[in-house]
Short mmCIF file of C-alpha atoms and ligand atoms in Angstrom, two decimals:
data_model
loop_
_atom_site.label_atom_id
_atom_site.label_comp_id
_atom_site.label_asym_id
_atom_site.label_seq_id
_atom_site.Cartn_x
_atom_site.Cartn_y
_atom_site.Cartn_z
CA MET A 1 -44.51 -9.82 72.35
CA VAL A 2 -47.52 -11.71 73.98
CA LYS A 3 -46.63 -15.07 75.24
CA PRO A 4 -49.28 -17.66 74.64
CA THR A 5 -50.09 -20.48 76.94
CA LYS A 6 -47.36 -23.16 76.84
CA GLU A 7 -47.95 -26.28 74.82
CA LYS A 8 -45.68 -29.43 74.41
CA VAL A 9 -43.48 -29.49 71.49
CA GLU A 10 -40.99 -32.03 70.10
CA VAL A 11 -37.30 -31.84 68.56
CA GLY A 12 -37.71 -31.62 64.81
CA GLN A 13 -41.26 -29.85 64.85
CA GLU A 14 -41.41 -26.38 62.86
CA PHE A 15 -43.18 -23.37 63.49
CA THR A 16 -43.24 -19.73 62.00
CA VAL A 17 -42.38 -17.30 64.54
CA GLU A 18 -41.74 -13.29 65.14
CA ILE A 19 -38.11 -13.12 66.32
CA GLY A 20 -37.57 -11.10 69.58
CA ALA A 21 -34.66 -9.66 71.41
CA MET A 22 -30.92 -11.09 71.17
CA VAL A 23 -30.07 -12.61 74.56
CA HIS A 24 -26.73 -13.44 75.75
CA GLY A 25 -25.25 -16.66 74.24
CA GLY A 26 -25.81 -15.81 70.44
CA HIS A 27 -29.48 -16.57 70.18
CA ALA A 28 -32.72 -14.53 69.93
CA LEU A 29 -36.04 -15.16 71.58
CA ALA A 30 -39.27 -16.58 70.33
CA TYR A 31 -42.20 -18.02 71.76
CA PRO A 32 -43.54 -20.83 69.50
CA LYS A 33 -46.62 -22.55 71.34
CA GLY A 34 -45.72 -20.49 74.37
CA ASN A 35 -42.34 -22.10 74.89
CA THR A 36 -39.37 -19.93 75.57
CA ALA A 37 -37.20 -20.67 72.67
CA PHE A 38 -33.43 -19.58 72.00
CA VAL A 39 -33.16 -19.15 68.14
CA ARG A 40 -29.80 -19.36 66.45
CA HIS A 41 -29.28 -17.77 63.04
CA ALA A 42 -31.97 -15.23 63.52
CA ILE A 43 -32.07 -11.46 63.94
CA PRO A 44 -34.50 -9.56 66.23
CA GLY A 45 -37.40 -8.12 64.10
CA GLU A 46 -37.29 -10.88 61.55
CA SER A 47 -40.09 -13.62 60.92
CA ALA A 48 -38.82 -17.00 60.24
CA ARG A 49 -39.50 -20.58 60.23
CA ILE A 50 -37.83 -22.45 63.05
CA ARG A 51 -36.88 -25.99 63.66
CA ILE A 52 -36.70 -27.22 67.48
CA THR A 53 -33.45 -28.97 68.03
CA GLU A 54 -33.67 -29.42 71.89
CA VAL A 55 -36.37 -29.46 74.35
CA ARG A 56 -35.63 -28.93 78.09
CA SER A 57 -38.10 -28.18 81.03
CA LYS A 58 -37.80 -24.46 81.21
CA PHE A 59 -36.74 -23.56 77.74
CA ILE A 60 -36.30 -24.97 74.16
CA ARG A 61 -33.44 -24.35 71.36
CA ALA A 62 -34.23 -23.99 67.63
CA ASP A 63 -32.57 -22.91 64.34
CA ALA A 64 -34.00 -20.52 61.88
CA ILE A 65 -34.17 -22.22 58.87
CA GLU A 66 -36.09 -20.15 56.76
CA ILE A 67 -36.14 -16.36 56.92
CA LEU A 68 -39.43 -15.08 55.71
CA ASN A 69 -38.82 -11.39 56.42
CA ALA A 70 -35.10 -10.38 56.70
CA SER A 71 -33.85 -7.81 58.88
CA GLU A 72 -31.87 -5.07 57.19
CA HIS A 73 -28.93 -6.27 59.17
CA ARG A 74 -28.84 -9.65 57.63
CA VAL A 75 -25.88 -10.53 55.37
CA GLN A 76 -24.57 -13.38 53.53
CA ALA A 77 -22.32 -15.36 56.15
CA PRO A 78 -18.87 -15.40 55.10
CA CYS A 79 -18.28 -18.90 56.16
CA VAL A 80 -20.07 -21.81 54.32
CA TRP A 81 -20.00 -23.66 57.64
CA ALA A 82 -22.12 -20.81 59.52
CA HIS A 83 -25.62 -22.44 59.09
CA PRO A 84 -28.26 -24.54 61.15
CA GLY A 85 -26.29 -27.84 62.21
CA GLY A 86 -23.01 -26.51 61.01
CA CYS A 87 -20.05 -25.04 63.01
CA GLY A 88 -20.58 -24.09 66.51
CA GLY A 89 -17.61 -21.37 66.75
CA CYS A 90 -19.61 -18.40 65.35
CA ASP A 91 -23.00 -16.98 66.26
CA PHE A 92 -23.30 -13.84 64.41
CA GLN A 93 -22.02 -14.38 60.73
CA HIS A 94 -25.34 -13.79 59.54
CA VAL A 95 -25.43 -10.19 61.25
CA GLU A 96 -23.73 -7.00 59.78
CA LEU A 97 -20.51 -6.36 61.89
CA SER A 98 -21.94 -3.01 63.15
CA GLU A 99 -25.22 -4.50 64.23
CA GLN A 100 -23.21 -7.41 65.95
CA ARG A 101 -21.37 -4.37 68.02
CA ARG A 102 -24.50 -2.76 68.68
CA ILE A 103 -26.30 -6.07 69.96
CA LYS A 104 -23.41 -6.70 72.24
CA GLY A 105 -23.46 -3.10 73.85
CA ALA A 106 -27.29 -3.87 74.45
CA ILE A 107 -26.78 -7.19 75.97
CA ALA A 108 -24.11 -5.79 78.32
CA ARG A 109 -26.35 -2.81 79.25
CA GLU A 110 -29.46 -4.96 79.66
CA SER A 111 -27.16 -7.49 81.97
CA LEU A 112 -26.26 -4.68 84.19
CA MET A 113 -29.75 -3.27 84.28
CA ARG A 114 -31.48 -6.57 85.11
CA HIS A 115 -28.73 -7.99 87.65
CA ALA A 116 -27.28 -4.82 89.29
CA GLY A 117 -30.01 -2.19 88.75
CA VAL A 118 -27.80 0.27 86.96
CA ASP A 119 -27.94 1.82 83.72
CA PRO A 120 -24.56 2.63 81.77
CA GLY A 121 -26.37 4.05 78.92
CA GLU A 122 -25.96 2.89 75.18
CA ALA A 123 -22.59 1.25 74.93
CA GLU A 124 -21.61 -0.18 71.30
CA ALA A 125 -18.87 -2.89 71.47
CA ILE A 126 -15.74 -0.96 70.09
CA PRO A 127 -13.90 -2.85 67.43
CA LEU A 128 -10.13 -3.47 68.04
CA ARG A 129 -9.42 -3.25 64.25
CA ASP A 130 -10.95 -1.76 61.23
CA ASP A 131 -11.28 -5.01 59.25
CA HIS A 132 -13.94 -7.50 58.48
CA GLY A 133 -14.04 -9.18 61.74
CA LEU A 134 -11.95 -12.20 60.24
CA HIS A 135 -8.48 -13.69 60.82
CA TRP A 136 -8.13 -12.84 64.38
CA ARG A 137 -8.24 -16.15 66.43
CA SER A 138 -4.50 -16.73 67.36
CA ARG A 139 -5.37 -19.80 69.48
CA MET A 140 -7.35 -22.56 67.97
CA ARG A 141 -8.37 -25.93 69.22
CA TRP A 142 -9.04 -28.51 66.33
CA SER A 143 -11.06 -31.54 67.28
CA VAL A 144 -10.01 -34.91 65.75
CA ASP A 145 -12.31 -37.58 64.62
CA GLN A 146 -12.12 -41.39 64.88
CA GLY A 147 -10.33 -41.42 61.44
CA GLY A 148 -7.63 -38.99 62.27
CA ASN A 149 -9.03 -35.90 60.59
CA ALA A 150 -8.86 -32.64 62.35
CA GLY A 151 -11.94 -30.04 62.23
CA LEU A 152 -14.05 -28.16 64.25
CA LEU A 153 -17.13 -29.26 66.41
CA ALA A 154 -20.72 -29.16 65.22
CA VAL A 155 -22.81 -26.77 67.42
CA ARG A 156 -23.60 -28.29 70.76
CA THR A 157 -22.55 -31.65 69.61
CA HIS A 158 -19.22 -33.73 69.66
CA GLY A 159 -19.36 -34.24 65.97
CA VAL A 160 -16.16 -33.09 64.02
CA LEU A 161 -17.06 -31.30 60.96
CA PRO A 162 -14.42 -31.67 58.25
CA ILE A 163 -13.84 -27.85 57.98
CA ASP A 164 -10.94 -27.09 55.68
CA GLU A 165 -10.54 -23.64 56.46
CA CYS A 166 -11.74 -21.41 59.49
CA ILE A 167 -11.72 -17.79 58.28
CA LEU A 168 -11.56 -16.64 61.89
CA ALA A 169 -8.05 -18.28 62.42
CA THR A 170 -5.11 -15.90 61.90
CA ARG A 171 -3.45 -16.27 58.51
CA ALA A 172 -0.49 -17.91 60.21
CA ILE A 173 -2.51 -20.37 61.97
CA ALA A 174 -4.25 -21.06 58.46
CA ALA A 175 -1.03 -21.47 56.79
CA ALA A 176 -0.24 -24.30 59.23
CA LYS A 177 -2.65 -26.47 57.35
CA VAL A 178 -3.90 -28.58 60.30
CA THR A 179 -6.78 -30.01 58.63
CA GLU A 180 -4.55 -31.33 55.60
CA ARG A 181 -2.46 -33.72 57.87
CA GLN A 182 -3.64 -37.01 59.50
CA TRP A 183 -3.76 -37.10 63.25
CA PRO A 184 -4.26 -40.87 64.24
CA GLY A 185 -4.78 -41.47 67.84
CA VAL A 186 -5.17 -37.86 68.77
CA GLU A 187 -7.91 -36.22 70.62
CA SER A 188 -7.33 -32.60 69.65
CA VAL A 189 -4.74 -30.32 67.96
CA HIS A 190 -3.89 -26.97 69.55
CA THR A 191 -2.40 -24.15 67.48
CA VAL A 192 -0.95 -21.07 69.14
CA GLN A 193 0.46 -18.04 67.46
CA GLY A 194 2.62 -15.30 68.96
CA SER A 195 3.01 -11.70 68.23
CA ASN A 196 5.71 -12.50 65.87
CA GLN A 197 3.58 -14.77 63.72
CA ALA A 198 5.50 -18.07 64.79
CA VAL A 199 2.88 -20.96 65.32
CA SER A 200 3.24 -23.73 67.77
CA ILE A 201 1.43 -26.92 67.04
CA TRP A 202 0.28 -29.34 70.00
CA ALA A 203 -1.15 -32.93 69.28
CA ASP A 204 -2.71 -33.46 72.71
CA ARG A 205 0.19 -32.77 75.06
CA GLU A 206 2.90 -33.51 72.72
CA LEU A 207 4.62 -30.39 70.84
CA ILE A 208 4.51 -31.24 66.89
CA ASP A 209 6.01 -27.87 65.58
CA GLY A 210 7.44 -24.78 66.92
CA GLY A 211 8.54 -23.51 70.43
CA ARG A 212 7.20 -24.69 73.60
CA LYS A 213 6.56 -20.83 74.42
CA VAL A 214 5.32 -18.31 71.95
CA THR A 215 6.40 -14.71 72.14
CA GLN A 216 3.82 -11.88 73.00
CA HIS A 217 4.63 -8.35 72.58
CA VAL A 218 2.32 -5.70 74.25
CA HIS A 219 3.45 -2.23 73.78
CA ASP A 220 7.12 -2.42 74.29
CA ARG A 221 7.27 -5.47 76.65
CA GLU A 222 7.58 -9.12 76.10
CA TRP A 223 6.50 -12.29 77.38
CA GLU A 224 7.35 -15.94 76.54
CA ILE A 225 4.05 -17.64 77.12
CA GLY A 226 3.36 -21.44 77.75
CA ALA A 227 0.52 -22.84 75.41
CA SER A 228 -1.50 -23.66 78.39
CA ASP A 229 -1.22 -20.38 80.31
CA PHE A 230 -4.16 -17.79 79.54
CA TRP A 231 -3.62 -14.97 76.92
CA GLN A 232 -5.97 -12.90 74.93
CA VAL A 233 -6.94 -14.52 71.78
CA HIS A 234 -7.36 -11.49 69.45
CA PRO A 235 -3.84 -10.08 68.79
CA ASP A 236 -5.05 -6.69 69.43
CA ALA A 237 -7.00 -7.49 72.71
CA ALA A 238 -4.10 -7.55 75.29
CA PRO A 239 -2.80 -3.99 74.17
CA ALA A 240 -6.39 -2.57 74.14
CA ILE A 241 -7.30 -4.13 77.45
CA VAL A 242 -4.24 -2.66 79.14
CA ASP A 243 -5.09 0.77 77.62
CA PHE A 244 -8.46 0.68 78.83
CA VAL A 245 -7.57 -0.52 82.26
CA ILE A 246 -4.82 1.77 83.09
CA ALA A 247 -7.02 4.75 81.74
CA ALA A 248 -9.68 3.78 83.99
CA ALA A 249 -7.54 2.88 87.08
CA ALA A 250 -5.15 5.83 86.68
CA PRO A 251 -2.64 4.44 89.00
CA GLN A 252 -0.44 6.96 90.75
CA SER A 253 3.35 6.88 91.61
CA GLY A 254 3.86 5.19 95.09
CA GLU A 255 0.27 3.45 95.11
CA ARG A 256 -0.39 -0.10 95.99
CA TRP A 257 -2.46 -2.26 93.82
CA LEU A 258 -3.79 -5.62 93.53
CA ASP A 259 -4.24 -7.49 90.37
CA LEU A 260 -6.39 -10.51 91.03
CA TYR A 261 -6.43 -13.41 88.44
CA ALA A 262 -3.42 -11.92 87.01
CA GLY A 263 -2.39 -14.59 84.52
CA ALA A 264 1.20 -13.95 83.23
CA GLY A 265 1.05 -10.37 84.63
CA LEU A 266 -0.14 -8.58 81.56
CA ILE A 267 -2.02 -5.88 83.68
CA SER A 268 0.68 -5.98 86.46
CA ALA A 269 3.43 -4.83 84.33
CA PHE A 270 1.68 -1.45 83.13
CA LEU A 271 0.27 -0.97 86.81
CA GLY A 272 3.85 -1.64 88.04
CA GLU A 273 5.29 0.96 85.52
CA ALA A 274 2.81 3.43 86.68
CA VAL A 275 3.23 3.08 90.56
CA GLY A 276 6.91 3.11 90.04
CA ALA A 277 9.70 1.80 92.51
CA GLU A 278 7.90 3.35 95.37
CA GLY A 279 4.73 1.42 94.77
CA ARG A 280 3.65 -1.89 94.85
CA VAL A 281 1.57 -4.46 92.68
CA HIS A 282 0.32 -7.81 94.18
CA ALA A 283 -0.27 -10.01 91.15
CA VAL A 284 -2.38 -12.99 92.43
CA GLU A 285 -2.91 -16.22 90.41
CA SER A 286 -3.18 -19.72 90.75
CA TYR A 287 -1.64 -21.23 87.65
CA ARG A 288 1.96 -22.18 88.38
CA SER A 289 2.99 -22.14 84.70
CA ALA A 290 1.66 -18.52 84.15
CA LEU A 291 3.35 -17.35 87.35
CA ARG A 292 6.58 -18.62 86.17
CA ASP A 293 6.27 -17.03 82.88
CA GLY A 294 5.09 -13.82 84.67
CA ARG A 295 8.03 -13.67 86.96
CA ARG A 296 10.27 -13.94 84.09
CA ALA A 297 8.74 -11.30 81.94
CA LEU A 298 8.32 -8.87 85.11
CA ALA A 299 11.90 -9.34 86.38
CA ASP A 300 12.86 -5.67 85.99
CA LEU A 301 9.76 -4.71 87.73
CA THR A 302 10.74 -5.38 91.43
CA GLN A 303 7.80 -3.46 92.65
CA VAL A 304 5.56 -6.39 91.26
CA GLU A 305 5.08 -9.24 93.53
CA PHE A 306 3.72 -12.40 91.99
CA ILE A 307 1.61 -14.57 94.64
CA GLU A 308 0.66 -18.05 93.97
CA ALA A 309 -3.13 -18.15 95.51
CA ASP A 310 -6.57 -19.03 94.91
CA VAL A 311 -8.10 -15.73 94.98
CA SER A 312 -11.40 -16.96 96.67
CA THR A 313 -9.47 -17.94 99.63
CA TRP A 314 -6.48 -15.44 99.78
CA ASN A 315 -6.82 -12.76 102.36
CA LEU A 316 -6.73 -9.49 100.53
CA PRO A 317 -4.74 -6.75 102.49
CA SER A 318 -6.91 -4.34 104.42
CA GLN A 319 -5.72 -1.14 102.82
CA VAL A 320 -4.91 -0.78 98.93
CA ASP A 321 -5.15 2.21 96.50
CA GLY A 322 -6.73 0.13 93.93
CA ILE A 323 -7.77 -3.52 92.55
CA VAL A 324 -7.91 -4.67 89.22
CA LEU A 325 -9.66 -8.22 88.61
CA ASP A 326 -10.00 -10.24 85.56
CA PRO A 327 -11.57 -13.49 86.73
CA PRO A 328 -12.63 -16.43 84.28
CA ARG A 329 -15.96 -16.61 82.69
CA ARG A 330 -17.79 -17.64 85.79
CA GLY A 331 -16.94 -14.43 87.59
CA ALA A 332 -15.51 -13.79 91.02
CA GLY A 333 -18.44 -14.48 93.44
CA VAL A 334 -20.03 -12.82 96.30
CA GLU A 335 -17.17 -13.56 98.81
CA VAL A 336 -14.51 -12.26 96.69
CA MET A 337 -16.42 -9.10 95.87
CA ALA A 338 -16.98 -8.54 99.51
CA ALA A 339 -13.50 -9.04 100.30
CA ILE A 340 -12.50 -6.38 97.57
CA ALA A 341 -15.03 -3.98 99.20
CA ALA A 342 -13.66 -4.58 102.64
CA ALA A 343 -9.87 -3.41 101.37
CA GLN A 344 -11.42 -0.08 100.67
CA PRO A 345 -9.82 0.66 97.53
CA ARG A 346 -10.22 4.10 95.66
CA ALA A 347 -11.06 2.38 92.51
CA VAL A 348 -11.93 -1.08 91.33
CA VAL A 349 -11.38 -1.90 87.79
CA TYR A 350 -13.30 -5.15 86.45
CA VAL A 351 -12.39 -6.75 83.30
CA ALA A 352 -15.12 -9.26 82.23
CA CYS A 353 -15.48 -12.05 79.53
CA ASP A 354 -19.03 -12.72 80.73
CA PRO A 355 -21.49 -9.74 80.82
CA VAL A 356 -24.06 -11.76 83.00
CA ALA A 357 -21.53 -12.95 85.69
CA PHE A 358 -19.85 -9.47 85.58
CA ALA A 359 -23.35 -7.99 86.35
CA ARG A 360 -23.76 -10.09 89.28
CA ASP A 361 -20.53 -9.47 90.64
CA ALA A 362 -21.12 -5.90 89.99
CA SER A 363 -24.54 -5.90 92.09
CA PHE A 364 -22.45 -7.70 95.06
CA LEU A 365 -19.94 -4.86 94.95
CA MET A 366 -22.60 -2.18 94.65
CA GLY A 367 -24.41 -3.60 97.50
CA ALA A 368 -21.24 -3.17 99.47
CA GLY A 369 -20.96 0.39 98.89
CA TYR A 370 -19.55 0.88 95.40
CA ALA A 371 -20.94 2.83 92.42
CA LEU A 372 -20.41 2.27 88.73
CA ALA A 373 -18.45 5.31 87.27
CA GLU A 374 -17.27 4.05 83.90
CA PHE A 375 -18.02 1.28 81.38
CA SER A 376 -17.00 0.18 77.93
CA VAL A 377 -17.39 -2.95 75.98
CA LEU A 378 -14.73 -4.25 73.34
CA ASP A 379 -15.38 -6.40 70.40
CA ALA A 380 -12.62 -8.79 71.27
CA PHE A 381 -14.29 -11.77 69.54
CA PRO A 382 -16.02 -10.68 66.22
CA MET A 383 -18.41 -13.06 64.70
CA THR A 384 -19.20 -14.76 67.93
CA HIS A 385 -21.45 -13.54 70.90
CA HIS A 386 -18.49 -13.05 73.19
CA MET A 387 -17.26 -9.62 74.24
CA GLU A 388 -14.83 -8.05 76.73
CA CYS A 389 -16.51 -5.67 79.25
CA ILE A 390 -14.33 -3.09 81.30
CA ALA A 391 -15.64 -1.16 84.26
CA LYS A 392 -14.63 1.07 86.97
CA PHE A 393 -16.19 1.37 90.37
CA VAL A 394 -15.65 3.89 93.06
CA PRO A 395 -16.86 4.22 96.71
CA GLY A 396 -20.23 5.82 97.07
CA ALA A 397 -24.03 5.84 95.98
CA GLN A 398 -24.77 5.47 92.39
CA SER A 399 -27.25 8.44 92.63
CA ASP A 400 -24.48 10.92 93.62
CA LEU A 401 -22.38 10.01 90.58
CA GLY A 402 -24.18 11.32 87.62
CA PRO A 403 -24.44 9.18 84.29
CA VAL A 404 -21.96 6.45 83.89
CA GLN A 405 -19.06 7.42 81.43
CA ALA A 406 -17.51 5.54 78.71
CA ILE A 407 -13.57 5.02 79.55
CA LYS A 408 -11.67 7.60 78.01
CA VAL A 409 -8.76 5.98 76.71
CA ASN A 410 -5.39 7.29 76.70
CA ARG A 411 -3.05 4.80 74.69
CA ILE A 412 0.07 4.16 76.87
CA ARG A 413 2.71 3.93 74.16
C1 SAM B 501 -9.32 -14.27 82.23
S1 SAM B 501 -7.72 -14.86 82.78
C2 SAM B 501 -7.00 -13.18 83.12
C3 SAM B 501 -5.38 -12.96 83.16
C4 SAM B 501 -4.68 -11.94 82.73
N1 SAM B 501 -5.33 -10.73 83.50
C5 SAM B 501 -4.59 -11.48 81.11
O1 SAM B 501 -5.34 -10.66 80.76
O2 SAM B 501 -3.63 -12.08 80.52
C6 SAM B 501 -7.99 -15.42 84.30
C7 SAM B 501 -6.87 -15.81 85.12
O3 SAM B 501 -7.23 -16.32 86.28
C8 SAM B 501 -6.78 -17.46 86.83
N2 SAM B 501 -7.38 -18.00 87.91
C9 SAM B 501 -8.66 -18.77 87.58
N3 SAM B 501 -9.21 -19.04 88.87
C10 SAM B 501 -8.36 -18.64 89.82
C11 SAM B 501 -8.31 -18.53 91.05
N4 SAM B 501 -9.58 -18.91 91.92
N5 SAM B 501 -7.53 -17.86 91.82
C12 SAM B 501 -6.47 -17.41 91.33
N6 SAM B 501 -6.15 -17.38 89.87
C13 SAM B 501 -7.38 -17.88 89.00
C14 SAM B 501 -6.46 -18.20 85.42
O4 SAM B 501 -5.51 -19.16 85.71
C15 SAM B 501 -6.00 -17.16 84.39
O5 SAM B 501 -4.69 -17.10 84.34
#
């Protein structure tokens, strides 16, 4: 697509454009009057009438308000709130589910090629369930307006929409009917569901209904998790991530592994089982509540040691067999990646919820002598632009490795 010379544009102006590639963040590119526009509600290849919603110095934002030539992948959004100016929770309701997964794979691939100079090949995001991509959100934050009504935020605003039903919420959370109650003086309501369907409801920090902890089962292990601890939102994500990580890591009896950003020890538990009583797993986490819940859940695995530390300042041991890291959205950063390479593990398995931050970290690790051996993308957040990437790095040069492989999963139970 030819990008013409940039002309000044204003919020509210409308243009007819050709929609270009989908980029990370749930929007597609277009170039009205030479401006780089991030367009929501569009699909690559479409022509559309767009309306500008925000003007910044380097880019603008816009909504597709009329589709003039629709993509074959366009579908009717299943939620009535998924429209320009509507709910900000979903990005892809108007896109066929299989195409959403192709787009996510392409964005992860493009990120790695652009930031780390490595092509993982075509990788479609793998579905966790054979369903319609609905009813999976087991943790929801509802915003409350001045009148005490709970709803969800309109896209890129603090305005609360009176959404009576979110079709991404699990059926147990929908049954809690948060939006039918009044919440005077409350800022937000949190609903957290465990594996056993029990839902805890919190109004700000006050527990209103259910237990202080929810029970989470992964394979045949059990955690009691505090509402503020990290836990995967899609009910099938935690077991899938464990299976992919353990398949990629292939931890052996007697080995020493690090689990960085360990949360309540989801991955440490299964690394610990694999390395056995002769091995060792150091689970490094900074959030005290997660550490407490993790120590309790993994009390039977004496080979797993929880360490309360900030990964960015913790001194990594100099010799380990393998390292798993699952950092927050911003990634781990150059110093942590350098420390990981300096520990000379035989394998580094990276779990990432942001493909761009991950690709930058990948470039740091590759610059320190590692190569990308295996890569897969999971569709852990259908209807949204979010995804989970899992990658295995090994020591050596990329050119010596051959093509990057998809992770071959062995279900561990
Ligand atoms: C994406 S979660 C992963 C948790 C775990 N692997 C799981 O799947 O349940 C990231 C975790 O890193 C922790 N964390 C964030 N920044 C950290 C830091 N600088 N040092 C240690 N832990 C950190 C968070 O508290 C959170 O538990």
